Coordinates of C-alpha atoms in Angstrom, one line a residue:
M288 CA -13.7 65.3 -21.5
N289 CA -15.4 62.9 -23.8
K290 CA -17.8 60.8 -21.7
R291 CA -16.4 57.4 -23.2
Y292 CA -12.7 58.3 -22.1
L293 CA -14.0 59.4 -18.7
L294 CA -15.8 56.1 -18.1
I295 CA -12.6 54.2 -19.2
S296 CA -10.4 56.3 -16.7
I297 CA -12.8 55.6 -13.9
L298 CA -12.8 51.8 -14.5
V299 CA -8.9 51.8 -14.7
I300 CA -8.7 53.6 -11.3
I301 CA -11.1 51.2 -9.6
A302 CA -9.2 48.2 -11.0
L303 CA -5.9 49.6 -9.5
V304 CA -7.5 50.4 -6.2
A305 CA -8.9 46.7 -6.0
T306 CA -5.5 45.2 -7.0
A307 CA -3.7 47.3 -4.1
C308 CA -6.3 46.3 -1.6
S309 CA -6.3 42.5 -2.3
G310 CA -2.5 42.3 -1.9
G311 CA -2.6 39.2 -4.3
G312 CA -3.3 36.7 -1.6
N313 CA -6.2 35.0 0.3
S314 CA -5.7 34.5 4.0
N315 CA -8.6 32.3 4.4
S316 CA -7.8 29.9 1.6
G317 CA -8.3 26.2 2.8
N318 CA -7.0 24.4 -0.3
G319 CA -3.4 25.3 0.6
Q320 CA -2.5 25.4 -3.3
G321 CA -3.9 28.8 -4.2
N322 CA -2.4 32.4 -4.0
N323 CA -1.0 32.4 -0.6
Q324 CA 2.6 31.5 -1.7
G325 CA 3.2 35.1 -2.7
N326 CA 2.6 36.7 0.7
G327 CA 5.2 39.2 1.9
V328 CA 6.9 39.1 5.2
N329 CA 6.1 41.5 8.0
A330 CA 9.2 43.4 8.9
D331 CA 8.4 43.2 12.8
Q332 CA 7.5 39.4 12.6
D333 CA 9.0 36.2 11.4
K334 CA 5.9 35.2 9.6
P335 CA 3.7 36.1 6.6
A336 CA 1.5 39.1 7.0
E337 CA -1.4 36.6 5.8
S338 CA -1.4 33.1 7.0
V339 CA -0.8 30.1 4.5
Y340 CA -3.1 27.2 4.9
L341 CA -1.8 23.9 3.5
D342 CA -3.9 20.9 2.5
F343 CA -3.7 18.1 5.0
F344 CA -5.1 15.0 3.5
H345 CA -6.4 12.2 5.9
D346 CA -9.0 9.5 6.3
K347 CA -10.3 10.4 9.8
A348 CA -13.5 12.3 9.5
G349 CA -13.7 12.4 13.5
W350 CA -10.4 14.3 13.6
V351 CA -11.4 17.0 11.4
E352 CA -12.4 19.7 14.0
N353 CA -9.5 19.0 16.5
L354 CA -6.9 18.8 13.6
D355 CA -8.1 22.1 12.3
K356 CA -7.9 23.8 15.7
V357 CA -4.2 22.8 15.8
G358 CA -3.8 24.1 12.4
E359 CA -5.1 27.5 13.4
L360 CA -2.8 27.6 16.4
I361 CA 0.3 26.7 14.0
A362 CA -0.8 29.5 11.7
E363 CA -1.0 32.0 14.4
N364 CA 2.4 31.0 15.8
T365 CA 4.3 31.0 12.4
G366 CA 2.0 32.2 9.5
V367 CA 1.7 28.5 8.2
G368 CA -1.0 26.3 9.2
F369 CA -3.0 23.5 7.8
K370 CA -6.6 22.5 7.1
S371 CA -8.2 19.1 6.7
V372 CA -9.1 17.5 3.4
P373 CA -10.8 14.3 4.6
T374 CA -11.5 11.2 2.6
A375 CA -13.8 8.7 4.0
G376 CA -12.8 4.9 3.6
T377 CA -9.4 3.4 3.6
T378 CA -9.4 2.1 0.2
E379 CA -10.8 5.2 -1.3
Y380 CA -8.3 7.4 0.6
Q381 CA -5.4 5.4 -0.6
T382 CA -6.5 5.6 -4.2
V383 CA -7.0 9.4 -3.9
V384 CA -3.7 10.0 -2.3
R385 CA -1.6 7.8 -4.6
Q386 CA -3.2 9.3 -7.7
T387 CA -2.8 13.0 -6.2
L388 CA 0.9 12.3 -5.2
Q389 CA 1.7 11.3 -8.9
G390 CA 0.0 14.4 -10.1
N391 CA 1.1 18.1 -10.8
N392 CA -0.3 19.3 -7.6
P393 CA 0.3 16.8 -4.7
P394 CA -0.9 17.7 -1.0
A395 CA 1.6 19.3 1.1
L396 CA 0.8 17.1 4.1
F397 CA -0.9 13.8 4.3
S398 CA -1.4 10.9 6.9
W399 CA -0.6 7.3 6.1
W400 CA 0.4 3.9 7.6
S401 CA 3.8 3.4 9.2
G402 CA 6.5 0.7 8.7
F403 CA 6.4 -1.6 5.7
R404 CA 2.9 -0.3 5.0
M405 CA 4.5 3.0 3.6
E406 CA 7.3 1.3 1.9
D407 CA 6.0 1.4 -1.7
I408 CA 5.5 5.3 -1.8
V409 CA 8.8 5.9 -0.1
K410 CA 10.6 3.9 -2.7
S411 CA 8.6 5.6 -5.6
G412 CA 10.2 8.9 -4.4
L413 CA 6.9 10.4 -3.5
V414 CA 7.7 11.1 0.1
A415 CA 10.0 14.0 1.5
D416 CA 13.2 12.9 3.5
L417 CA 12.8 14.1 7.1
T418 CA 16.0 12.9 8.5
E419 CA 17.5 16.3 9.0
E420 CA 14.3 17.4 10.6
W421 CA 14.6 14.8 13.2
Q422 CA 18.3 15.4 13.7
R423 CA 17.9 19.3 14.0
Y424 CA 14.6 19.6 15.5
Y425 CA 12.5 16.6 16.7
I426 CA 15.1 14.9 18.9
P427 CA 17.5 17.6 20.2
V428 CA 15.1 20.5 20.4
E429 CA 11.6 18.9 21.1
G430 CA 12.9 15.8 23.0
I431 CA 10.9 13.3 21.0
N432 CA 12.0 9.7 21.6
P433 CA 14.4 8.6 18.7
D434 CA 13.0 5.1 18.7
L435 CA 9.7 6.5 17.2
A436 CA 11.6 7.3 14.0
N437 CA 12.3 3.7 13.4
A438 CA 8.6 3.4 12.3
F439 CA 9.2 5.7 9.4
S440 CA 12.8 4.7 8.5
F441 CA 14.1 2.9 5.4
E442 CA 17.8 2.5 4.5
G443 CA 19.0 4.8 7.1
K444 CA 16.7 7.7 6.2
I445 CA 13.4 8.9 7.9
Y446 CA 10.4 9.7 6.0
G447 CA 7.7 10.6 8.6
A448 CA 6.7 12.2 11.8
P449 CA 4.3 10.8 14.4
L450 CA 0.7 11.9 14.1
S451 CA -0.5 9.8 17.0
V452 CA 1.1 7.1 19.3
S453 CA -0.6 4.3 21.1
Y454 CA 1.6 2.4 23.5
W455 CA 0.8 -1.2 24.3
N456 CA 0.1 -2.0 28.0
V457 CA -1.8 -4.3 30.3
F458 CA -5.1 -3.0 31.6
Y459 CA -6.4 -4.4 34.8
N460 CA -9.6 -4.2 36.8
K461 CA -8.6 -2.3 40.1
K462 CA -11.6 -3.7 42.0
V463 CA -10.5 -7.2 41.2
F464 CA -6.9 -6.3 42.1
D465 CA -7.9 -4.8 45.3
E466 CA -10.1 -7.6 46.2
Y467 CA -7.2 -10.1 46.1
R468 CA -4.7 -7.5 47.3
L469 CA -2.7 -7.7 44.0
E470 CA -0.2 -5.1 42.9
E471 CA 1.2 -4.1 39.5
P472 CA 3.9 -6.7 38.7
K473 CA 7.4 -5.4 38.4
T474 CA 9.0 -8.7 37.4
W475 CA 7.9 -11.7 35.2
D476 CA 7.7 -14.0 38.1
E477 CA 5.5 -11.4 39.9
F478 CA 3.2 -11.4 36.8
I479 CA 2.8 -15.1 36.7
Q480 CA 2.1 -15.2 40.4
V481 CA -0.7 -12.7 39.8
A482 CA -2.1 -14.7 37.0
E483 CA -1.9 -17.9 39.3
T484 CA -3.7 -16.2 42.2
L485 CA -6.5 -14.9 40.0
K486 CA -6.9 -18.3 38.4
Q487 CA -7.1 -20.0 41.8
N488 CA -9.8 -17.6 42.8
G489 CA -11.8 -18.4 39.9
V490 CA -11.1 -15.2 37.8
T491 CA -9.8 -15.5 34.2
P492 CA -6.5 -13.7 34.4
L493 CA -6.2 -12.6 30.8
G494 CA -8.4 -11.7 27.8
L495 CA -7.4 -13.2 24.6
S496 CA -8.5 -11.4 21.4
F497 CA -9.1 -13.6 18.5
Q498 CA -10.1 -11.7 15.4
G499 CA -7.9 -11.6 12.4
W500 CA -5.0 -9.3 13.0
Q501 CA -5.3 -9.6 16.8
N502 CA -3.8 -13.1 16.7
F503 CA -0.3 -11.5 16.8
I504 CA -0.6 -9.7 20.1
W505 CA 0.7 -12.1 22.5
F506 CA 3.2 -13.8 20.1
A507 CA 4.7 -10.3 19.6
E508 CA 4.4 -9.0 23.2
L509 CA 6.1 -12.3 24.6
L510 CA 8.8 -12.1 21.9
A511 CA 9.5 -8.5 22.7
K512 CA 9.8 -9.3 26.5
Y513 CA 11.9 -12.2 25.9
D514 CA 14.5 -10.6 23.8
P515 CA 13.8 -7.1 22.0
D516 CA 16.9 -7.4 19.6
L517 CA 15.4 -10.9 18.7
Y518 CA 12.0 -9.3 18.0
A519 CA 13.5 -6.6 15.8
D520 CA 15.5 -9.1 13.8
V521 CA 12.6 -11.4 13.2
M522 CA 10.5 -8.5 11.8
V523 CA 13.2 -7.7 9.1
G524 CA 14.1 -11.2 8.2
K525 CA 17.6 -11.2 10.1
A526 CA 16.4 -13.9 12.3
A527 CA 14.2 -17.0 11.6
Y528 CA 10.8 -17.9 13.1
T529 CA 12.4 -21.2 14.0
D530 CA 15.1 -19.4 15.9
P531 CA 15.7 -21.2 19.4
G532 CA 14.7 -18.1 21.2
V533 CA 11.3 -17.8 19.2
V534 CA 10.6 -21.5 19.9
E535 CA 11.2 -20.8 23.6
V536 CA 8.9 -18.0 23.4
M537 CA 6.1 -20.1 21.8
E538 CA 6.7 -22.7 24.6
I539 CA 6.1 -20.0 27.2
Y540 CA 3.0 -18.9 25.5
K541 CA 1.8 -22.5 25.0
D542 CA 2.3 -23.0 28.9
M543 CA 0.2 -20.0 29.6
L544 CA -2.6 -21.4 27.4
D545 CA -2.4 -24.9 29.0
K546 CA -2.6 -23.4 32.4
G547 CA -5.8 -21.5 31.6
Y548 CA -4.5 -18.0 32.0
F549 CA -6.4 -16.8 28.9
S550 CA -10.1 -16.4 28.1
Q551 CA -11.6 -18.9 25.7
P552 CA -10.6 -18.0 22.2
G553 CA -13.6 -17.1 19.9
K554 CA -15.2 -14.7 22.3
I555 CA -16.0 -11.6 20.3
D556 CA -14.6 -8.3 21.6
G557 CA -17.8 -7.1 23.1
D558 CA -18.0 -10.1 25.4
L559 CA -14.5 -9.6 26.3
L560 CA -15.0 -6.0 27.1
Q561 CA -18.1 -6.9 29.2
D562 CA -16.3 -9.5 31.0
F563 CA -13.4 -7.1 31.9
I564 CA -15.8 -4.5 33.1
Q565 CA -17.6 -7.1 35.3
G566 CA -14.4 -8.4 36.7
D567 CA -14.6 -12.0 35.2
I568 CA -11.6 -11.1 33.3
A569 CA -9.0 -9.2 35.3
M570 CA -6.2 -8.2 32.8
H571 CA -6.3 -7.2 29.0
L572 CA -3.1 -6.6 26.9
V573 CA -4.0 -4.1 24.0
G574 CA -3.1 -0.6 22.7
Q575 CA -4.0 2.6 24.7
W576 CA -6.7 3.2 22.2
F577 CA -8.9 0.7 24.4
N578 CA -9.2 3.5 27.0
N579 CA -12.0 4.9 24.8
N580 CA -13.8 1.5 25.1
L581 CA -13.5 1.5 28.7
M582 CA -14.5 5.2 29.3
Q583 CA -17.5 4.9 26.9
A584 CA -18.5 1.9 29.5
E585 CA -18.3 4.5 32.2
M586 CA -15.3 3.1 33.8
V587 CA -13.1 5.9 35.5
P588 CA -9.3 5.9 34.7
G589 CA -7.3 5.4 37.9
E590 CA -10.3 4.4 39.9
D591 CA -11.9 1.5 38.1
Y592 CA -9.0 0.5 36.0
G593 CA -5.3 0.9 35.8
A594 CA -2.4 -0.2 33.5
F595 CA 1.2 -1.5 33.5
I596 CA 3.9 -2.3 30.9
L597 CA 4.6 -6.1 30.9
P598 CA 8.0 -6.7 32.5
P599 CA 10.7 -8.5 30.7
I600 CA 10.5 -12.3 30.8
R601 CA 14.4 -12.8 31.5
D602 CA 16.8 -11.1 34.0
G603 CA 19.0 -8.7 32.3
V604 CA 16.9 -8.0 29.5
S605 CA 16.3 -4.2 28.8
P606 CA 12.7 -3.1 29.4
S607 CA 10.7 -2.4 26.2
V608 CA 7.1 -1.5 25.0
I609 CA 5.4 -2.0 21.7
F610 CA 3.8 0.9 20.1
E611 CA 1.7 1.7 17.0
T612 CA 1.6 5.1 15.3
G613 CA 0.4 6.8 12.3
P614 CA 2.7 9.3 10.4
I615 CA 2.3 12.7 8.9
L616 CA 4.1 12.8 5.6
V617 CA 5.3 15.5 3.3
A618 CA 4.9 15.2 -0.2
E619 CA 8.3 15.2 -2.1
H620 CA 7.0 17.1 -5.1
S621 CA 4.7 19.5 -3.4
K622 CA 5.1 23.2 -4.3
Q623 CA 4.8 24.0 -0.7
K624 CA 7.2 21.6 0.7
E625 CA 9.3 24.1 2.7
D626 CA 6.1 25.4 4.2
A627 CA 5.1 21.8 5.0
L628 CA 8.4 21.2 6.9
K629 CA 7.8 24.5 8.8
A630 CA 4.3 23.6 9.7
L631 CA 5.4 20.0 10.8
R632 CA 8.2 21.5 13.2
E633 CA 5.5 23.8 14.8
F634 CA 3.2 20.7 15.1
M635 CA 5.7 19.0 17.2
K636 CA 6.3 21.9 19.7
E637 CA 4.7 21.7 23.1
D638 CA 1.8 23.8 22.9
A639 CA 0.5 22.5 19.5
Q640 CA 1.1 18.9 20.9
Q641 CA -0.8 19.8 24.3
L642 CA -3.8 21.1 22.2
W643 CA -3.7 17.9 20.0
I644 CA -3.4 15.4 22.9
E645 CA -6.0 17.2 24.9
S646 CA -8.5 17.6 22.1
Q647 CA -8.2 14.0 20.7
G648 CA -7.4 12.0 23.9
F649 CA -4.2 10.4 22.5
A650 CA -0.9 9.4 24.5
P651 CA 1.7 12.1 24.6
I652 CA 4.4 12.0 21.9
R653 CA 7.0 14.4 23.6
P654 CA 8.0 15.3 27.1
G655 CA 6.2 18.2 28.9
V656 CA 2.6 17.3 27.4
Q657 CA -0.1 15.7 29.7
A658 CA -3.1 13.5 28.5
T659 CA -6.5 14.1 29.9
N660 CA -6.3 10.3 31.1
A661 CA -4.5 9.6 34.3
V662 CA -3.8 6.0 33.2
T663 CA -2.2 7.2 30.0
N664 CA -0.1 9.7 31.8
K665 CA 1.0 7.1 34.3
V666 CA 2.2 4.7 31.4
F667 CA 3.9 7.4 29.6
K668 CA 5.8 8.5 32.7
D669 CA 6.9 4.8 33.3
I670 CA 8.2 4.6 29.6
E671 CA 10.2 7.8 30.1
E672 CA 11.6 6.9 33.7
G673 CA 12.1 3.3 32.9
G674 CA 14.2 3.8 29.8
H675 CA 11.9 1.4 27.7
R676 CA 12.9 0.7 24.3
L677 CA 10.1 1.4 21.7
L678 CA 9.5 -1.5 19.4
Q679 CA 7.0 -0.9 16.5
R680 CA 3.9 -3.1 16.4
Y681 CA 4.2 -6.3 14.6
W682 CA 1.4 -5.3 12.0
E683 CA 3.6 -2.7 10.6
A684 CA 7.2 -3.8 11.6
T685 CA 7.2 -6.6 9.2
P686 CA 5.9 -6.7 5.5
P687 CA 2.2 -7.2 5.2
Q688 CA 2.9 -10.2 2.8
I689 CA 4.4 -11.8 6.0
S690 CA 2.1 -10.4 8.8
E691 CA -1.2 -11.2 7.1
F692 CA -0.1 -14.8 6.6
A693 CA 1.3 -15.2 10.0
V694 CA -1.8 -14.1 11.8
E695 CA -3.7 -17.0 10.3
E696 CA -1.2 -19.4 11.5
L697 CA -1.0 -17.8 14.9
G698 CA -4.7 -18.4 15.1
R699 CA -4.2 -22.0 14.4
F700 CA -1.7 -22.3 17.4
I701 CA -4.1 -20.5 19.7
L702 CA -6.7 -23.3 19.0
N703 CA -4.1 -25.9 18.7
P704 CA -1.1 -25.1 21.1
D705 CA 0.5 -28.5 20.6
Q706 CA 1.2 -27.5 17.0
Y707 CA 3.5 -24.5 17.8
K708 CA 6.4 -26.1 16.0
T709 CA 4.7 -26.8 12.8
V710 CA 3.1 -23.3 12.9
L711 CA 6.6 -21.6 13.3
E712 CA 7.9 -23.7 10.5
T713 CA 5.0 -22.7 8.2
I714 CA 5.5 -19.0 8.8
E715 CA 9.2 -19.3 8.4
N716 CA 9.0 -21.0 5.0
H717 CA 6.6 -18.2 3.9
A718 CA 8.8 -15.5 5.3
K719 CA 11.8 -17.1 3.7
Q720 CA 10.2 -17.0 0.2
Y721 CA 9.3 -13.4 0.6
W722 CA 12.8 -12.3 1.7
A723 CA 14.4 -14.3 -1.1
Q724 CA 12.4 -12.2 -3.6

């Protein structure tokens, strides 16, 4: 045979063998946009012969290792997992995601902010509708609290799933409570009695954060405990900040300030934390993420500190708890939308959630999952058994054009409690102008 033809024949055979061995896919691809979409299905398993790894865009560099561990587990279970594509910095991340969502190759999965802070990308048609996922899988199958869906809902449709949840509770110094033989209050009257006992013994009952957005904390909490329906209506403009119920809430808040139940406003959070650790401040209302601050200060959950959900202010009012959450969203125009929905279903299952909660130290999202923190587990159990209504945090539950204005006015109230009526009127005038637009 001619040597030239022999060489060509050998090269053709090599090419054919290489193509057959490659299978046209790459099981280790981390970009989620490559050749994995063409993988065949194993006849004996309900998952691809080679795993698909979707892009998961987020801005949490400290979450990469743990998120990717969960993505690997999901891939093992279903053949469709995810890998992190982190971007540092909130502003940079938002810019990258907005640009990518409007391009030809948007990410399959990405994290964002909840409530009104995701409204613009929802209304732009860039986010997939997950209503059917909630109705078919998350609520009836996985037992996820349907109230969480409110944080991702617009005009009756749901556009996100919870990536993390932090419930708001009152942390308390157990040594202080033990010293004065105090117990976790079950009613509002008991809570006020605890505060009064502490004050009479020279202990500041409650810490008061006073830094920008934190000015809303006690206003929102008291409004939710006074009337959860009124809280929800104020958030969306169905009730006014000058509503008689809101005015009464501010009068309760003013009374607590006047009686000296709170620490002096203006103390930086570092001082507040140290005062809590030392027992100079007995209680502090904040999200469960504050657990990390306490544990870094070597306080032991369940031994050095505990937590309870603030009781309703009025008799007959249903119990409620404020929560904050960050969602996972699916890009509407992603070429891997169906794979993303499949991966998200698996992420909500018990084994994936258990790994995620254990790894990252978050509060449980669904029944059957235990956190590594005894205080967190106790509060979650109280929420489940007490039938608490979940209310989204003020910062996300109302439009940012209102919340960012309101926190400045609420700061004015904290410094000048007598001005509560003018503060409410000022916020209402601003909110009314926004809703009119």
